Amino acid sequence: RREFGGFTADTGPTVLTMPHLADEAFAAVGDSLHRRVELVPLTPAYRAGFADGSRIDVHTDGDAMEEEVRRFAGPAEAAGYRELRSWLKKLYRAQMNRFIDANFDSPFPLLHPDLARLAALGGFGRLDRRIGRYLSDERLRRIFSFQSLYAGVAPARALAAYAVIAYMDTVAGVYFPRGGMHALPAAMAAAAGDAGADFRWSAGVTELERSAGRVRAVKLSTGERIACDAVVLTPDLPVAHRLLGRAPRRPLALRHSPSAVVLHAGTDRTWPELAHHTLSFGAAWEGTFEELTRTGRLMSDPSLLITRPTAHDPSLAPAGRHLHYVLAPCPNTVTGPSVRDWAELGPRYRDSVVAELERRGLTGFGAAIEREVLVTPADWAAQGYGAGTPFSVSHTFAQTGPFRPRNMVRGVDNVVLAGCGTTPGVGVPTVLISGKLAAARITGGDRRRPPGAVRGAAAAPAVRAGRPVAAAEAARPRTAPEAPTR
């Protein structure tokens, strides 16, 4: 969370789906998500606008969305949407327990009847082709395939199995926590604290004290030493590997997802055509992904995500003011401009994004900005994110499931990873699952029959009689770095 000039902005994710996964975390300490957080169902979940001037509201209610598709593209596409929705539900059921909510130590657990079910559903084909079997309107196909960018893969190259992200966005529902997305982790911390967790805020981890193949203590920048039975490392992989002293060997180097430039704009007005979440698509599509993932160029015809949290919580801005979060995907610092390049490029790109928004109908957007914070790949890199991207390691086939960096650390008996760089992957729902999988490693809980608890770790979730489980965030800021405001 970042506060600037009376505005309160979420500096991380802005889209919340699958809240029942968060509720599982609260339930683990005898609490409830809905007791702690007020969730607002978003209707529509998104509004999508296209270069030809057309717009469609994306509803998660099946009947409402079918009617909207019929209005937008006709009865044949509405029927195709119904078939697509049914397929997305089947795809989710085939994947969730066996391939997403599961610890892996080798590819062999994949050899299960669920794998055959996933194959029969076309999960190993290409995402864009599979969506095209149900929808012929190119604009509609974008709505159900753009999510592959979260996974760092273009729809033309992504496995159809990744349509499960579209299930989360377009079927399961999109929600907004009153107070902003930060309200969710703040509530989780409060529930954990009430259950006995002891936090050290704003204290960077400087060292993991090791002996005999185990981490014995976590050392903080404050000079404090915390003895522990087990450690969960949640920063991005480069920071975790630095603390561990080495990175695991892999036959191929890790590939990272594209990054993003984010403009947090506090304005003196808003625009009625903006929903809580608005997708503004450019005319280009395949070329956009080519630029983001291969050539390393900034999008020549950008597709943008605009989030307006003050639509449902005016308290996030001063009276009569509004908050807009504009996300423009961009290449990471390996594929595209370097960290050093962004010092000069950032302000220029900010101006081009503002100009593009005005061309697309948000007249006077630039002049309406009273305060702002600009975040670029250089800022993400300064926070410890590999390749300057908050979306971590991409979900290519070689970096998915049992082939993704494991949450167990070879050579160290009592360290477990969580977060988007390990299993199951990127996104709020999957990162919540990563925490559950890490807990199962420590406690011996059955998440698809893991091979055993971390050796020597505690045998119960709460370690109050002995030493704690330390969740190390490492030495990186908890909010976006300071950036110029205006």
Coordinates of C-alpha atoms in Angstrom, one line a residue:
R1 CA 0.0 0.0 0.0
R2 CA 1.2 3.5 -0.8
E3 CA -0.1 6.8 0.6
F4 CA 0.5 10.0 -1.3
G5 CA -1.2 13.3 -1.0
G6 CA -4.3 11.9 0.7
F7 CA -4.6 9.0 -1.8
T8 CA -4.2 5.4 -0.7
A9 CA -3.2 3.0 -3.5
D10 CA -2.6 -0.7 -3.7
T11 CA 0.8 -1.2 -5.2
G12 CA 0.4 -4.9 -5.9
P13 CA -2.5 -6.9 -7.3
T14 CA -5.9 -5.2 -7.8
V15 CA -8.0 -8.2 -8.9
L16 CA -9.3 -10.7 -6.2
T17 CA -10.8 -14.0 -7.3
M18 CA -11.4 -17.3 -5.5
P19 CA -11.8 -15.7 -2.0
H20 CA -12.6 -19.2 -0.5
L21 CA -8.9 -19.9 -0.8
A22 CA -8.2 -17.0 1.6
D23 CA -11.0 -18.2 3.8
E24 CA -9.1 -21.5 4.1
A25 CA -6.2 -19.6 5.6
F26 CA -8.4 -17.9 8.1
A27 CA -10.0 -21.2 9.0
A28 CA -6.6 -22.7 9.7
V29 CA -6.5 -20.4 12.8
G30 CA -10.2 -20.7 13.7
D31 CA -11.1 -17.4 12.0
S32 CA -13.1 -16.3 9.0
L33 CA -12.4 -14.1 6.0
H34 CA -15.9 -12.6 6.1
R35 CA -15.6 -11.7 9.8
R36 CA -12.4 -9.8 9.0
V37 CA -12.9 -8.4 5.5
E38 CA -15.9 -6.8 3.7
L39 CA -15.9 -8.2 0.2
V40 CA -17.8 -6.4 -2.6
P41 CA -18.8 -8.6 -5.6
L42 CA -18.0 -6.7 -8.7
T43 CA -20.7 -6.4 -11.4
P44 CA -19.4 -6.3 -14.0
A45 CA -16.2 -8.0 -13.2
Y46 CA -14.6 -6.1 -16.1
R47 CA -15.6 -3.7 -18.8
A48 CA -13.7 -4.3 -22.1
G49 CA -13.3 -1.6 -24.7
F50 CA -11.9 -2.2 -28.2
A51 CA -10.2 -0.2 -30.9
D52 CA -13.4 -0.1 -33.0
G53 CA -15.3 1.7 -30.2
S54 CA -17.3 -1.3 -29.1
R55 CA -17.7 -2.2 -25.4
I56 CA -18.8 -5.2 -23.5
D57 CA -19.4 -5.8 -19.7
V58 CA -17.9 -9.1 -18.5
H59 CA -20.2 -10.7 -16.0
T60 CA -19.5 -13.8 -13.9
D61 CA -23.1 -14.7 -13.7
G62 CA -23.8 -17.1 -16.7
D63 CA -27.2 -15.8 -17.6
A64 CA -26.2 -12.2 -17.5
M65 CA -23.1 -12.8 -19.6
E66 CA -25.0 -14.8 -22.1
E67 CA -27.3 -11.9 -22.6
E68 CA -24.5 -9.5 -22.9
V69 CA -22.7 -11.6 -25.5
R70 CA -26.0 -11.9 -27.5
R71 CA -26.3 -8.1 -27.4
F72 CA -22.6 -7.7 -28.4
A73 CA -22.1 -10.3 -31.0
G74 CA -25.3 -12.2 -31.7
P75 CA -27.0 -15.5 -30.7
A76 CA -24.4 -17.8 -32.2
E77 CA -21.7 -16.3 -30.1
A78 CA -24.0 -16.5 -27.0
A79 CA -24.4 -20.2 -27.6
G80 CA -20.7 -20.6 -28.0
Y81 CA -20.1 -18.7 -24.7
R82 CA -22.4 -21.2 -22.9
E83 CA -20.3 -24.1 -24.3
L84 CA -17.1 -22.3 -23.3
R85 CA -18.3 -21.7 -19.8
S86 CA -19.1 -25.4 -19.4
W87 CA -15.7 -26.3 -20.7
L88 CA -14.0 -23.9 -18.3
K89 CA -15.8 -25.5 -15.3
K90 CA -14.7 -29.0 -16.4
L91 CA -11.1 -27.8 -16.9
Y92 CA -11.0 -26.3 -13.5
R93 CA -12.3 -29.5 -11.8
A94 CA -9.8 -31.6 -13.7
Q95 CA -6.8 -29.4 -12.6
M96 CA -7.5 -28.1 -9.2
N97 CA -6.8 -31.0 -6.8
R98 CA -4.2 -32.9 -8.8
F99 CA -2.2 -30.2 -10.7
I100 CA -2.6 -26.9 -8.8
D101 CA -3.3 -27.7 -5.1
A102 CA -0.6 -30.3 -4.9
N103 CA 3.1 -30.6 -3.9
F104 CA 5.4 -32.2 -6.5
D105 CA 8.7 -34.0 -6.0
S106 CA 8.8 -35.5 -9.5
P107 CA 6.7 -35.7 -12.7
F108 CA 5.4 -39.2 -11.7
P109 CA 2.4 -37.9 -9.7
L110 CA 1.1 -36.6 -13.0
L111 CA 0.5 -40.2 -14.2
H112 CA -3.0 -40.3 -12.9
P113 CA -6.5 -40.6 -14.5
D114 CA -6.9 -36.8 -14.1
L115 CA -4.1 -36.4 -16.6
A116 CA -6.2 -38.3 -19.2
R117 CA -9.2 -36.2 -18.3
L118 CA -7.2 -33.0 -18.8
A119 CA -5.9 -34.3 -22.2
A120 CA -9.4 -35.3 -23.2
L121 CA -10.5 -31.7 -22.5
G122 CA -7.9 -30.4 -24.8
G123 CA -5.7 -29.0 -22.0
F124 CA -2.5 -29.7 -23.9
G125 CA -3.5 -27.9 -27.0
R126 CA -3.0 -24.2 -27.6
L127 CA -5.1 -21.7 -25.7
D128 CA -6.1 -19.4 -28.6
R129 CA -7.2 -22.3 -30.8
R130 CA -9.3 -23.9 -28.0
I131 CA -11.1 -20.6 -27.2
G132 CA -11.6 -20.3 -31.0
R133 CA -13.6 -23.5 -31.0
Y134 CA -16.3 -21.8 -29.0
L135 CA -16.1 -18.1 -30.1
S136 CA -15.5 -16.8 -33.6
D137 CA -15.6 -13.1 -32.6
E138 CA -12.0 -12.0 -32.2
R139 CA -12.9 -9.5 -29.5
L140 CA -14.6 -12.1 -27.4
R141 CA -11.6 -14.4 -27.8
R142 CA -9.4 -11.8 -26.3
I143 CA -11.6 -11.6 -23.1
F144 CA -11.0 -15.3 -22.4
S145 CA -7.3 -15.5 -23.4
F146 CA -5.6 -12.3 -22.3
Q147 CA -5.1 -13.9 -18.9
S148 CA -2.3 -16.0 -20.3
L149 CA -0.2 -12.8 -20.1
Y150 CA -0.3 -13.3 -16.3
A151 CA 1.4 -16.6 -16.9
G152 CA 4.0 -14.9 -19.1
V153 CA 3.0 -16.7 -22.3
A154 CA 1.2 -15.5 -25.5
P155 CA -2.2 -17.1 -26.1
A156 CA -0.9 -18.6 -29.3
R157 CA 1.8 -20.5 -27.4
A158 CA 0.1 -21.0 -24.0
L159 CA -1.3 -24.4 -23.1
A160 CA -5.1 -24.5 -23.2
A161 CA -4.9 -25.6 -19.5
Y162 CA -4.2 -22.0 -18.6
A163 CA -7.8 -21.1 -19.5
V164 CA -8.2 -22.0 -15.8
I165 CA -7.2 -18.4 -15.1
A166 CA -10.1 -17.2 -17.3
Y167 CA -12.3 -19.5 -15.2
M168 CA -11.2 -17.6 -12.1
D169 CA -11.8 -14.2 -13.7
T170 CA -15.0 -14.9 -15.7
V171 CA -16.8 -17.7 -13.8
A172 CA -15.8 -17.8 -10.2
G173 CA -16.3 -14.1 -9.6
V174 CA -14.2 -11.0 -9.0
Y175 CA -14.3 -9.2 -5.7
F176 CA -13.0 -6.0 -4.1
P177 CA -12.1 -5.8 -0.4
R178 CA -13.4 -2.6 1.2
G179 CA -10.3 -0.6 2.1
G180 CA -8.4 -1.8 -1.0
M181 CA -6.6 -5.1 -1.7
H182 CA -4.3 -4.3 1.2
A183 CA -7.2 -5.0 3.5
L184 CA -6.8 -8.8 2.8
P185 CA -3.2 -9.3 3.9
A186 CA -3.7 -6.8 6.8
A187 CA -6.6 -9.0 8.0
M188 CA -4.6 -12.2 7.6
A189 CA -1.8 -10.7 9.7
A190 CA -4.3 -9.7 12.4
A191 CA -5.8 -13.2 12.4
A192 CA -2.4 -14.8 12.6
G193 CA -1.4 -12.4 15.4
D194 CA -4.5 -13.2 17.4
A195 CA -3.6 -16.9 17.0
G196 CA -0.1 -16.4 18.4
A197 CA 2.1 -15.3 15.5
D198 CA 4.8 -12.8 16.4
F199 CA 5.7 -10.3 13.6
R200 CA 8.8 -8.2 13.1
W201 CA 7.7 -5.4 10.7
S202 CA 10.2 -3.4 8.6
A203 CA 13.1 -5.6 9.6
G204 CA 15.0 -7.0 6.7
V205 CA 16.5 -10.5 6.8
T206 CA 20.3 -10.3 6.4
E207 CA 21.4 -13.9 6.9
L208 CA 20.2 -17.4 7.4
E209 CA 22.4 -19.0 10.0
R210 CA 23.1 -22.6 8.9
S211 CA 24.8 -25.7 10.2
A212 CA 24.7 -29.4 9.4
G213 CA 22.3 -28.9 6.5
R214 CA 19.7 -26.9 8.4
V215 CA 18.9 -23.3 9.1
R216 CA 19.2 -22.7 12.8
A217 CA 18.3 -19.0 13.0
V218 CA 17.2 -16.0 11.0
K219 CA 19.2 -12.8 11.5
L220 CA 17.6 -9.4 11.0
S221 CA 18.9 -6.0 10.0
T222 CA 18.0 -4.9 13.5
G223 CA 20.6 -7.2 14.9
E224 CA 18.0 -9.7 16.3
R225 CA 18.6 -13.4 16.0
I226 CA 15.5 -15.6 15.8
A227 CA 16.1 -19.3 16.4
C228 CA 13.8 -21.5 14.4
D229 CA 12.8 -25.1 13.5
A230 CA 11.8 -24.3 9.9
V231 CA 11.9 -21.3 7.6
V232 CA 9.4 -20.3 4.8
L233 CA 11.0 -18.0 2.3
T234 CA 8.5 -15.8 0.4
P235 CA 10.5 -13.2 -1.6
D236 CA 11.1 -13.7 -5.3
L237 CA 13.6 -16.4 -6.3
P238 CA 16.7 -14.2 -6.7
V239 CA 16.4 -12.9 -3.1
A240 CA 15.6 -16.4 -1.8
H241 CA 18.6 -17.8 -3.6
R242 CA 20.9 -15.0 -2.3
L243 CA 19.9 -15.8 1.2
L244 CA 20.5 -19.5 0.7
G245 CA 23.9 -18.8 -0.9
R246 CA 23.1 -20.5 -4.2
A247 CA 20.5 -21.2 -6.9
P248 CA 19.5 -24.8 -7.8
R249 CA 20.9 -26.1 -11.0
R250 CA 18.5 -26.4 -13.9
P251 CA 19.1 -27.8 -17.4
L252 CA 17.7 -24.5 -18.9
A253 CA 17.9 -21.0 -17.5
L254 CA 14.7 -19.7 -15.9
R255 CA 12.6 -17.5 -18.2
H256 CA 10.6 -14.6 -16.7
S257 CA 7.3 -13.1 -17.6
P258 CA 6.8 -9.7 -19.0
S259 CA 6.8 -6.8 -16.5
A260 CA 4.5 -3.8 -16.2
V261 CA 4.6 0.0 -15.8
V262 CA 2.0 1.2 -13.3
L263 CA 0.7 4.7 -13.0
H264 CA -1.1 5.5 -9.8
A265 CA -3.0 8.7 -10.6
G266 CA -5.0 10.8 -8.1
T267 CA -7.3 12.9 -10.1
D268 CA -9.9 15.6 -9.6
R269 CA -12.5 13.8 -11.8
T270 CA -13.3 10.5 -13.3
W271 CA -15.0 9.2 -16.4
P272 CA -18.4 7.4 -16.4
E273 CA -17.3 4.8 -19.0
L274 CA -14.8 3.4 -16.5
A275 CA -16.0 0.4 -14.5
H276 CA -14.1 -0.8 -11.4
H277 CA -11.8 -2.7 -13.8
T278 CA -11.6 -1.7 -17.4
L279 CA -9.7 -3.5 -20.1
S280 CA -8.7 -1.1 -23.0
F281 CA -7.6 -3.2 -25.9
G282 CA -5.6 -1.8 -28.8
A283 CA -6.1 -2.9 -32.4
A284 CA -3.0 -5.1 -32.3
W285 CA -3.0 -8.4 -30.6
E286 CA -0.5 -11.1 -31.7
G287 CA 2.0 -8.4 -32.5
T288 CA 1.6 -7.1 -28.9
F289 CA 2.7 -10.4 -27.4
E290 CA 5.6 -10.6 -29.9
E291 CA 6.8 -7.3 -28.6
L292 CA 6.4 -8.2 -24.9
T293 CA 7.9 -11.6 -25.0
R294 CA 10.3 -11.8 -27.9
T295 CA 11.5 -8.6 -29.5
G296 CA 11.5 -6.6 -26.2
R297 CA 9.9 -3.5 -27.6
L298 CA 7.4 -1.4 -25.7
M299 CA 3.8 -2.1 -27.0
S300 CA 3.3 0.0 -30.2
D301 CA -0.5 -0.4 -29.7
P302 CA -0.9 -1.1 -26.0
S303 CA -3.6 -3.0 -24.2
L304 CA -4.1 -1.5 -20.8
L305 CA -5.8 -2.3 -17.4
I306 CA -7.4 0.6 -15.7
T307 CA -8.6 0.1 -12.1
R308 CA -10.8 2.6 -10.3
P309 CA -10.9 1.5 -6.6
T310 CA -12.8 4.7 -5.5
A311 CA -15.7 3.4 -7.5
H312 CA -16.5 1.2 -4.5
D313 CA -14.5 2.9 -1.7
P314 CA -14.4 6.7 -2.0
S315 CA -12.4 6.8 1.3
L316 CA -9.2 5.9 -0.7
A317 CA -9.0 9.4 -2.0
P318 CA -9.7 12.9 -0.5
A319 CA -13.3 14.1 -0.8
G320 CA -14.3 14.8 -4.4
R321 CA -11.2 13.1 -5.7
H322 CA -10.6 9.8 -7.5
L323 CA -7.9 7.1 -7.8
H324 CA -6.9 5.4 -11.0
Y325 CA -4.4 2.6 -11.4
V326 CA -3.2 2.2 -15.0
L327 CA -1.2 -0.9 -15.8
A328 CA 0.7 -1.2 -19.1
P329 CA 2.4 -4.5 -19.7
C330 CA 6.0 -4.1 -20.9
P331 CA 9.0 -6.4 -21.5
N332 CA 11.1 -7.4 -18.5
T333 CA 14.6 -6.1 -18.1
V334 CA 16.2 -9.2 -19.7
T335 CA 14.1 -9.1 -22.9
G336 CA 13.7 -5.3 -23.2
P337 CA 15.0 -2.0 -21.8
S338 CA 17.5 -2.4 -18.9
V339 CA 17.1 -1.1 -15.4
R340 CA 19.3 1.8 -16.3
D341 CA 17.3 2.6 -19.4
W342 CA 14.1 3.1 -17.4
A343 CA 15.5 6.1 -15.6
E344 CA 15.0 8.2 -18.8
L345 CA 12.4 6.0 -20.5
G346 CA 9.9 5.9 -17.6
P347 CA 8.7 9.5 -17.7
R348 CA 8.5 9.5 -21.5
Y349 CA 6.5 6.2 -21.5
R350 CA 4.2 7.6 -18.8
D351 CA 3.4 10.5 -21.1
S352 CA 2.7 8.2 -24.0
V353 CA 0.3 6.1 -21.9
V354 CA -1.6 9.2 -20.7
A355 CA -1.8 10.4 -24.3
E356 CA -3.1 7.0 -25.4
L357 CA -5.8 7.1 -22.7
E358 CA -6.9 10.4 -23.9
R359 CA -7.1 9.2 -27.5
R360 CA -9.3 6.4 -26.3
G361 CA -11.9 8.7 -24.8
L362 CA -10.5 9.7 -21.3
T363 CA -10.4 13.3 -22.4
G364 CA -8.4 15.5 -20.0
F365 CA -6.9 12.6 -18.1
G366 CA -3.4 14.2 -17.9
A367 CA -4.7 17.6 -16.8
A368 CA -6.9 15.9 -14.1
I369 CA -3.9 14.3 -12.3
E370 CA -3.2 16.1 -9.0
R371 CA -0.8 13.6 -7.5
E372 CA 0.8 10.5 -9.0
V373 CA 3.3 7.7 -8.4
L374 CA 5.0 5.9 -11.4
V375 CA 6.4 2.4 -11.0
T376 CA 8.6 0.9 -13.7
P377 CA 10.6 -2.3 -14.1
A378 CA 13.5 -0.5 -12.4
D379 CA 11.4 -0.1 -9.3
W380 CA 10.4 -3.8 -9.4
A381 CA 14.1 -4.7 -9.7
A382 CA 15.0 -2.5 -6.8
Q383 CA 12.5 -4.6 -4.7
G384 CA 14.3 -7.8 -5.6
Y385 CA 12.1 -9.1 -8.4
G386 CA 14.0 -11.1 -11.0
A387 CA 14.3 -9.5 -14.4
G388 CA 12.4 -6.5 -13.1
T389 CA 9.0 -8.2 -13.2
P390 CA 6.5 -8.7 -10.4
F391 CA 5.0 -11.6 -12.4
S392 CA 8.1 -13.8 -11.6
V393 CA 9.0 -16.9 -13.6
S394 CA 6.8 -17.5 -16.7
H395 CA 4.5 -20.6 -17.0
T396 CA 6.1 -22.3 -20.0
F397 CA 5.7 -26.1 -20.0
A398 CA 9.2 -26.5 -18.7
Q399 CA 8.4 -24.2 -15.7
T400 CA 5.0 -25.6 -14.7
G401 CA 3.8 -28.1 -12.2
P402 CA 6.7 -30.5 -11.3
F403 CA 9.0 -28.6 -13.6
R404 CA 8.6 -25.3 -11.8
P405 CA 11.1 -24.5 -9.1
R406 CA 10.2 -26.7 -6.2
N407 CA 9.1 -25.4 -2.9
M408 CA 11.7 -27.7 -1.2
V409 CA 15.3 -26.6 -1.2
R410 CA 17.8 -29.2 -2.0
G411 CA 20.6 -29.5 0.5
V412 CA 18.7 -27.7 3.3
D413 CA 16.4 -29.9 5.4
N414 CA 14.1 -27.3 6.9
V415 CA 13.6 -24.5 4.3
V416 CA 10.4 -24.2 2.2
L417 CA 9.6 -21.7 -0.5
A418 CA 6.2 -20.0 -1.0
G419 CA 5.1 -17.2 -3.4
C420 CA 4.7 -16.9 -7.1
G421 CA 8.2 -18.2 -8.1
T422 CA 7.4 -21.7 -6.9
T423 CA 4.5 -24.1 -7.2
P424 CA 1.7 -23.6 -8.2
G425 CA 2.6 -20.2 -9.7
V426 CA 1.6 -16.5 -10.3
G427 CA -1.5 -14.8 -9.0
V428 CA -3.3 -14.2 -5.7
P429 CA -5.2 -17.5 -5.7
T430 CA -2.1 -19.6 -6.5
V431 CA 0.1 -17.7 -4.1
L432 CA -2.4 -18.4 -1.4
I433 CA -2.2 -22.1 -2.3
S434 CA 1.6 -21.9 -2.2
G435 CA 1.3 -21.0 1.4
K436 CA -0.9 -24.0 2.1
L437 CA 1.5 -26.3 0.3
A438 CA 4.4 -24.9 2.3
A439 CA 2.5 -25.5 5.5
A440 CA 1.9 -29.0 4.4
R441 CA 5.6 -29.6 3.9
I442 CA 6.2 -28.4 7.5
T443 CA 3.4 -30.1 9.3
G444 CA 3.1 -33.3 7.3
G445 CA -0.4 -32.3 6.1
D446 CA -1.8 -34.3 3.2
R447 CA -1.7 -32.1 0.1
R448 CA -2.0 -35.0 -2.4
R449 CA 0.1 -37.2 -0.1
P450 CA 3.4 -35.2 0.0
P451 CA 6.5 -37.4 0.5
G452 CA 6.8 -36.3 4.1
A453 CA 7.2 -33.3 6.3
V454 CA 10.3 -31.2 6.4
R455 CA 12.8 -33.3 8.3
G456 CA 13.1 -32.2 11.8
A457 CA 10.4 -29.6 11.6
A458 CA 7.5 -29.3 14.0
A459 CA 4.7 -31.8 13.8
A460 CA 1.9 -29.3 14.3
P461 CA 1.0 -26.0 12.8
A462 CA 1.5 -24.0 15.9
V463 CA 5.0 -24.3 17.4
R464 CA 4.6 -22.7 20.8
A465 CA 6.5 -25.1 23.0
G466 CA 9.6 -25.0 20.9
R467 CA 11.1 -22.6 18.4
P468 CA 9.1 -20.9 15.7
V469 CA 8.6 -21.3 12.1
A470 CA 10.1 -18.1 10.6
A471 CA 8.5 -16.7 7.5
A472 CA 11.3 -14.6 6.1
E473 CA 10.4 -11.8 3.7
A474 CA 14.0 -10.6 3.3
A475 CA 15.4 -7.2 2.9
R476 CA 13.1 -5.5 0.4
P477 CA 10.5 -2.8 0.8
R478 CA 6.9 -3.7 1.6
T479 CA 5.5 -0.9 -0.7
A480 CA 6.5 0.6 -4.0
P481 CA 9.7 2.6 -3.8
E482 CA 9.6 6.4 -3.5
A483 CA 8.9 8.0 -6.9
P484 CA 8.3 11.6 -8.0
T485 CA 4.8 12.9 -7.4
R486 CA 3.0 15.7 -8.9

